[in-house]
Amino acid sequence: MDGSQLLIPAVLGAGAMATGLARRHQARRLATLLDARSTSVAELRDLQATVAEQMGAGSFRERVKLQGTIVCNEPLTAPWSGELCVAFTNTTTALMEVREERTSTDSAGNTTTEVSWERREETLQQLERRCRFELQQGGQGLPVDPEGAELELETAFNQLDPPTAANTGLYRQLGTRRVESLLMAGGTVLVVAECSDASGNLQLQAPEGSGLFVVRRGSEDDFSRSIRRWRRVWMASTWGLSVAAALSLLLALR
């Protein structure tokens, strides 16, 4: 058997394994979300005070989920949109077409060269900034250290600038795209994090070891539905690719 006949089954099988891992990742995210305890800022401050009195300061640590309002006294200013935010990313991407040549030889020995232009994107620059903020509920707040958090960002700026370089025989410049995404300084968010006073002050932060650390708009139910939806997508993809890999292998062995 020609080894090339097994290439398609191998690629499909690898795809099935990758989507299976993605499904397991979503399942773990859902389990972690459900395991985190729903609480409030006031309750966490009371619990920390009790634990500190009984066991000493720096002993409190718990995986929690709660909603509140972002308050930031010194927010960032996103460079391109000018919006006040607590996090932003700027990405500059070059858009181009690259000349590709493919040569083939037929049974009579005649050689044919086909030329095509394929679109490519190349990231030229990426900048990310985050700052600390406070999650407030009813006049009480908890500091949030956003380092390591999975942030739900919204696009605030998307602009295509004209080409700045001349075309060559190998490249056609299409332009440069600048995209800025950010988490606005204000509004209600859901935070899934570890609450700890190990740093000297009670705050919401990245968990020790594995675990969810998420700041996103919407409710816990919205987040749960999103995870479940992606888990179903990856499950369907895994089954589809697995069946396709099995069928293509059977055809290759015939």
CSV table of N, CA and C in Angstrom, one decimal, residues 12-114:
chain,number,residue,atom,x,y,z
A,12,LEU,N,-7.3,13.2,9.6
A,12,LEU,CA,-8.6,13.2,10.2
A,12,LEU,C,-8.6,12.6,11.6
A,13,GLY,N,-7.8,11.6,11.9
A,13,GLY,CA,-7.7,11.1,13.2
A,13,GLY,C,-7.0,12.1,14.2
A,14,ALA,N,-6.0,12.8,13.7
A,14,ALA,CA,-5.4,13.8,14.5
A,14,ALA,C,-6.4,14.9,14.8
A,15,GLY,N,-7.2,15.3,13.8
A,15,GLY,CA,-8.2,16.3,14.1
A,15,GLY,C,-9.2,15.8,15.1
A,16,ALA,N,-9.6,14.6,15.1
A,16,ALA,CA,-10.6,14.0,16.1
A,16,ALA,C,-10.0,14.1,17.5
A,17,MET,N,-8.7,13.8,17.6
A,17,MET,CA,-8.0,13.8,18.9
A,17,MET,C,-8.0,15.2,19.4
A,18,ALA,N,-7.7,16.2,18.5
A,18,ALA,CA,-7.6,17.6,18.9
A,18,ALA,C,-8.9,18.1,19.4
A,19,THR,N,-10.0,17.8,18.7
A,19,THR,CA,-11.3,18.3,19.1
A,19,THR,C,-11.8,17.5,20.3
A,20,GLY,N,-11.4,16.3,20.5
A,20,GLY,CA,-11.7,15.6,21.8
A,20,GLY,C,-11.0,16.3,23.0
A,21,LEU,N,-9.8,16.7,22.8
A,21,LEU,CA,-9.1,17.4,23.9
A,21,LEU,C,-9.8,18.7,24.2
A,22,ALA,N,-10.3,19.4,23.1
A,22,ALA,CA,-11.0,20.7,23.3
A,22,ALA,C,-12.3,20.5,24.1
A,23,ARG,N,-13.0,19.4,23.8
A,23,ARG,CA,-14.2,19.0,24.5
A,23,ARG,C,-13.9,18.8,26.0
A,24,ARG,N,-12.9,18.0,26.3
A,24,ARG,CA,-12.5,17.8,27.7
A,24,ARG,C,-12.2,19.1,28.4
A,25,HIS,N,-11.5,20.0,27.7
A,25,HIS,CA,-11.2,21.3,28.3
A,25,HIS,C,-12.4,22.0,28.7
A,26,GLN,N,-13.4,22.0,27.8
A,26,GLN,CA,-14.7,22.7,28.1
A,26,GLN,C,-15.4,22.0,29.3
A,27,ALA,N,-15.3,20.7,29.3
A,27,ALA,CA,-15.9,20.0,30.4
A,27,ALA,C,-15.3,20.3,31.8
A,28,ARG,N,-13.9,20.5,31.8
A,28,ARG,CA,-13.2,20.9,33.0
A,28,ARG,C,-13.6,22.3,33.4
A,29,ARG,N,-13.7,23.2,32.4
A,29,ARG,CA,-14.1,24.6,32.7
A,29,ARG,C,-15.5,24.6,33.4
A,30,LEU,N,-16.4,23.8,32.8
A,30,LEU,CA,-17.8,23.8,33.4
A,30,LEU,C,-17.8,23.2,34.8
A,31,ALA,N,-17.0,22.2,35.0
A,31,ALA,CA,-16.9,21.6,36.4
A,31,ALA,C,-16.3,22.6,37.4
A,32,THR,N,-15.3,23.3,37.0
A,32,THR,CA,-14.7,24.3,37.8
A,32,THR,C,-15.7,25.5,38.1
A,33,LEU,N,-16.4,25.9,37.1
A,33,LEU,CA,-17.4,27.0,37.3
A,33,LEU,C,-18.4,26.5,38.3
A,34,LEU,N,-19.0,25.3,38.2
A,34,LEU,CA,-20.0,24.8,39.1
A,34,LEU,C,-19.5,24.6,40.5
A,35,ASP,N,-18.2,24.2,40.6
A,35,ASP,CA,-17.6,24.0,42.0
A,35,ASP,C,-17.3,25.3,42.7
A,36,ALA,N,-17.1,26.4,42.0
A,36,ALA,CA,-16.8,27.7,42.7
A,36,ALA,C,-18.1,28.1,43.5
A,37,ARG,N,-17.9,28.7,44.6
A,37,ARG,CA,-19.0,29.0,45.5
A,37,ARG,C,-19.5,30.4,45.1
A,38,SER,N,-20.9,30.5,45.0
A,38,SER,CA,-21.5,31.8,44.8
A,38,SER,C,-21.5,32.6,46.1
A,39,THR,N,-21.0,33.9,46.0
A,39,THR,CA,-20.9,34.6,47.3
A,39,THR,C,-21.0,36.1,47.0
A,40,SER,N,-20.7,36.9,48.0
A,40,SER,CA,-20.8,38.4,47.9
A,40,SER,C,-19.5,39.0,48.5
A,41,VAL,N,-19.3,40.2,48.2
A,41,VAL,CA,-18.1,40.9,48.7
A,41,VAL,C,-18.3,41.0,50.2
A,42,ALA,N,-19.4,41.3,50.7
A,42,ALA,CA,-19.6,41.5,52.2
A,42,ALA,C,-19.3,40.1,52.9
A,43,GLU,N,-19.8,39.0,52.3
A,43,GLU,CA,-19.6,37.7,53.0
A,43,GLU,C,-18.1,37.4,53.0
A,44,LEU,N,-17.5,37.6,51.9
A,44,LEU,CA,-16.0,37.3,51.8
A,44,LEU,C,-15.2,38.1,52.8
A,45,ARG,N,-15.6,39.3,53.0
A,45,ARG,CA,-14.8,40.2,54.0
A,45,ARG,C,-15.1,39.7,55.4
A,46,ASP,N,-16.3,39.3,55.7
A,46,ASP,CA,-16.7,38.7,57.0
A,46,ASP,C,-15.9,37.4,57.2
A,47,LEU,N,-15.9,36.5,56.2
A,47,LEU,CA,-15.3,35.2,56.4
A,47,LEU,C,-13.8,35.4,56.6
A,48,GLN,N,-13.2,36.3,55.8
A,48,GLN,CA,-11.7,36.5,56.0
A,48,GLN,C,-11.4,37.1,57.4
A,49,ALA,N,-12.2,37.9,57.9
A,49,ALA,CA,-12.0,38.5,59.2
A,49,ALA,C,-12.0,37.4,60.3
A,50,THR,N,-13.0,36.4,60.1
A,50,THR,CA,-13.2,35.3,61.0
A,50,THR,C,-11.9,34.4,61.0
A,51,VAL,N,-11.5,34.0,59.7
A,51,VAL,CA,-10.4,33.1,59.6
A,51,VAL,C,-9.1,33.8,60.1
A,52,ALA,N,-8.9,35.1,59.8
A,52,ALA,CA,-7.7,35.8,60.3
A,52,ALA,C,-7.7,35.8,61.8
A,53,GLU,N,-8.8,35.9,62.5
A,53,GLU,CA,-8.9,35.9,63.9
A,53,GLU,C,-8.5,34.6,64.5
A,54,GLN,N,-9.0,33.5,63.8
A,54,GLN,CA,-8.8,32.2,64.4
A,54,GLN,C,-7.5,31.5,63.9
A,55,MET,N,-7.0,31.8,62.7
A,55,MET,CA,-5.8,31.2,62.2
A,55,MET,C,-4.7,32.1,61.8
A,56,GLY,N,-5.0,33.4,61.8
A,56,GLY,CA,-3.9,34.4,61.5
A,56,GLY,C,-4.1,34.9,60.1
A,57,ALA,N,-3.7,36.1,59.9
A,57,ALA,CA,-3.8,36.8,58.6
A,57,ALA,C,-3.0,36.0,57.5
A,58,GLY,N,-3.5,36.0,56.3
A,58,GLY,CA,-2.9,35.3,55.2
A,58,GLY,C,-3.3,33.8,55.1
A,59,SER,N,-4.3,33.4,55.9
A,59,SER,CA,-4.7,32.0,55.8
A,59,SER,C,-6.0,31.8,55.0
A,60,PHE,N,-6.6,32.8,54.5
A,60,PHE,CA,-7.9,32.7,53.8
A,60,PHE,C,-7.7,32.5,52.3
A,61,ARG,N,-8.4,31.4,51.8
A,61,ARG,CA,-8.2,31.1,50.4
A,61,ARG,C,-9.5,30.3,50.0
A,62,GLU,N,-10.2,30.8,48.9
A,62,GLU,CA,-11.4,30.1,48.5
A,62,GLU,C,-11.7,30.4,47.0
A,63,ARG,N,-12.1,29.4,46.3
A,63,ARG,CA,-12.6,29.6,44.9
A,63,ARG,C,-14.0,30.1,44.9
A,64,VAL,N,-14.2,31.2,44.2
A,64,VAL,CA,-15.6,31.9,44.3
A,64,VAL,C,-16.0,32.4,43.0
A,65,LYS,N,-17.3,32.8,42.9
A,65,LYS,CA,-17.8,33.5,41.8
A,65,LYS,C,-18.8,34.5,42.3
A,66,LEU,N,-18.8,35.7,41.7
A,66,LEU,CA,-19.7,36.8,42.1
A,66,LEU,C,-19.7,37.8,41.1
A,67,GLN,N,-20.8,38.6,41.1
A,67,GLN,CA,-21.0,39.7,40.2
A,67,GLN,C,-20.9,41.0,40.9
A,68,GLY,N,-20.4,42.0,40.2
A,68,GLY,CA,-20.3,43.4,40.7
A,68,GLY,C,-20.0,44.4,39.6
A,69,THR,N,-19.7,45.6,40.1
A,69,THR,CA,-19.5,46.7,39.1
A,69,THR,C,-18.0,47.0,39.1
A,70,ILE,N,-17.4,47.2,38.0
A,70,ILE,CA,-16.0,47.6,37.9
A,70,ILE,C,-15.9,49.1,38.3
A,71,VAL,N,-15.0,49.3,39.2
A,71,VAL,CA,-14.6,50.7,39.6
A,71,VAL,C,-13.1,50.8,39.6
A,72,CYS,N,-12.7,51.8,38.9
A,72,CYS,CA,-11.2,52.0,38.7
A,72,CYS,C,-10.9,53.5,38.8
A,73,ASN,N,-10.1,53.9,39.8
A,73,ASN,CA,-9.8,55.3,39.9
A,73,ASN,C,-8.7,55.8,38.9
A,74,GLU,N,-7.9,54.9,38.5
A,74,GLU,CA,-6.9,55.3,37.5
A,74,GLU,C,-6.9,54.3,36.3
A,75,PRO,N,-8.0,54.5,35.5
A,75,PRO,CA,-8.1,53.5,34.3
A,75,PRO,C,-7.1,53.8,33.2
A,76,LEU,N,-6.9,52.9,32.4
A,76,LEU,CA,-6.1,53.0,31.2
A,76,LEU,C,-6.9,53.8,30.1
A,77,THR,N,-6.2,54.5,29.2
A,77,THR,CA,-6.8,55.1,28.1
A,77,THR,C,-6.3,54.3,26.8
A,78,ALA,N,-7.2,53.6,26.2
A,78,ALA,CA,-6.9,52.8,25.0
A,78,ALA,C,-6.3,53.8,23.9
A,79,PRO,N,-5.2,53.6,23.3
A,79,PRO,CA,-4.5,54.5,22.4
A,79,PRO,C,-5.3,54.9,21.2
A,80,TRP,N,-5.9,53.9,20.5
A,80,TRP,CA,-6.6,54.2,19.3
A,80,TRP,C,-8.0,54.6,19.4
A,81,SER,N,-8.8,54.0,20.3
A,81,SER,CA,-10.2,54.4,20.5
A,81,SER,C,-10.3,55.6,21.4
A,82,GLY,N,-9.4,55.7,22.3
A,82,GLY,CA,-9.5,56.8,23.4
A,82,GLY,C,-10.4,56.4,24.5
A,83,GLU,N,-10.9,55.2,24.6
A,83,GLU,CA,-11.8,54.8,25.6
A,83,GLU,C,-11.1,54.5,26.9
A,84,LEU,N,-11.8,54.8,28.0
A,84,LEU,CA,-11.2,54.4,29.3
A,84,LEU,C,-11.5,53.0,29.6
A,85,CYS,N,-10.5,52.2,30.1
A,85,CYS,CA,-10.7,50.8,30.2
A,85,CYS,C,-9.8,50.3,31.3
A,86,VAL,N,-9.9,49.0,31.7
A,86,VAL,CA,-9.0,48.3,32.6
A,86,VAL,C,-8.1,47.3,31.9
A,87,ALA,N,-8.4,47.1,30.7
A,87,ALA,CA,-7.5,46.2,29.9
A,87,ALA,C,-7.7,46.5,28.4
A,88,PHE,N,-6.7,46.4,27.6
A,88,PHE,CA,-6.8,46.5,26.1
A,88,PHE,C,-5.7,45.7,25.4
A,89,THR,N,-6.0,45.3,24.2
A,89,THR,CA,-5.0,44.8,23.3
A,89,THR,C,-5.1,45.5,22.0
A,90,ASN,N,-3.9,45.8,21.4
A,90,ASN,CA,-3.8,46.4,20.1
A,90,ASN,C,-3.0,45.4,19.2
A,91,THR,N,-3.6,45.1,18.1
A,91,THR,CA,-3.0,44.2,17.1
A,91,THR,C,-2.9,44.9,15.8
A,92,THR,N,-1.7,44.9,15.2
A,92,THR,CA,-1.4,45.4,13.9
A,92,THR,C,-1.1,44.3,12.9
A,93,THR,N,-1.8,44.1,11.9
A,93,THR,CA,-1.7,42.9,11.0
A,93,THR,C,-1.5,43.4,9.5
A,94,ALA,N,-0.5,42.9,8.9
A,94,ALA,CA,-0.3,43.2,7.5
A,94,ALA,C,-1.1,42.2,6.6
A,95,LEU,N,-1.8,42.8,5.7
A,95,LEU,CA,-2.6,41.9,4.8
A,95,LEU,C,-1.9,42.0,3.4
A,96,MET,N,-1.7,40.8,2.8
A,96,MET,CA,-1.0,40.7,1.6
A,96,MET,C,-1.4,39.5,0.8
A,97,GLU,N,-1.0,39.5,-0.5
A,97,GLU,CA,-1.2,38.3,-1.3
A,97,GLU,C,0.2,37.9,-1.8
A,98,VAL,N,0.4,36.6,-1.7
A,98,VAL,CA,1.7,36.0,-2.0
A,98,VAL,C,1.6,35.1,-3.2
A,99,ARG,N,2.6,35.3,-4.1
A,99,ARG,CA,2.6,34.6,-5.4
A,99,ARG,C,3.1,33.1,-5.2
A,100,GLU,N,2.3,32.2,-5.6
A,100,GLU,CA,2.6,30.8,-5.5
A,100,GLU,C,2.6,30.1,-6.8
A,101,GLU,N,3.6,29.3,-7.0
A,101,GLU,CA,3.8,28.5,-8.3
A,101,GLU,C,3.7,27.0,-8.0
A,102,ARG,N,2.9,26.3,-8.8
A,102,ARG,CA,2.8,24.9,-8.6
A,102,ARG,C,3.0,24.2,-10.0
A,103,THR,N,4.0,23.4,-10.0
A,103,THR,CA,4.4,22.7,-11.3
A,103,THR,C,4.0,21.2,-11.2
A,104,SER,N,3.4,20.8,-12.3
A,104,SER,CA,2.9,19.4,-12.4
A,104,SER,C,3.3,18.8,-13.8
A,105,THR,N,3.5,17.5,-13.8
A,105,THR,CA,3.9,16.9,-15.1
A,105,THR,C,2.9,15.8,-15.4
A,106,ASP,N,2.4,15.8,-16.6
A,106,ASP,CA,1.4,14.8,-17.0
A,106,ASP,C,2.1,13.5,-17.4
A,107,SER,N,1.2,12.5,-17.8
A,107,SER,CA,1.8,11.2,-18.2
A,107,SER,C,2.6,11.3,-19.5
A,108,ALA,N,2.4,12.3,-20.3
A,108,ALA,CA,3.3,12.4,-21.5
A,108,ALA,C,4.6,13.2,-21.3
A,109,GLY,N,4.8,13.6,-20.0
A,109,GLY,CA,6.0,14.3,-19.7
A,109,GLY,C,5.9,15.8,-19.9
A,110,ASN,N,4.7,16.3,-20.2
A,110,ASN,CA,4.6,17.8,-20.4
A,110,ASN,C,4.5,18.4,-19.0
A,111,THR,N,5.2,19.5,-18.8
A,111,THR,CA,5.2,20.2,-17.6
A,111,THR,C,4.4,21.5,-17.7
A,112,THR,N,3.5,21.7,-16.6
A,112,THR,CA,2.7,22.8,-16.6
A,112,THR,C,2.9,23.6,-15.2
A,113,THR,N,3.0,24.9,-15.3
A,113,THR,CA,3.1,25.7,-14.1
A,113,THR,C,1.9,26.6,-13.9
A,114,GLU,N,1.3,26.5,-12.8
A,114,GLU,CA,0.1,27.3,-12.5
A,114,GLU,C,0.6,28.4,-11.4
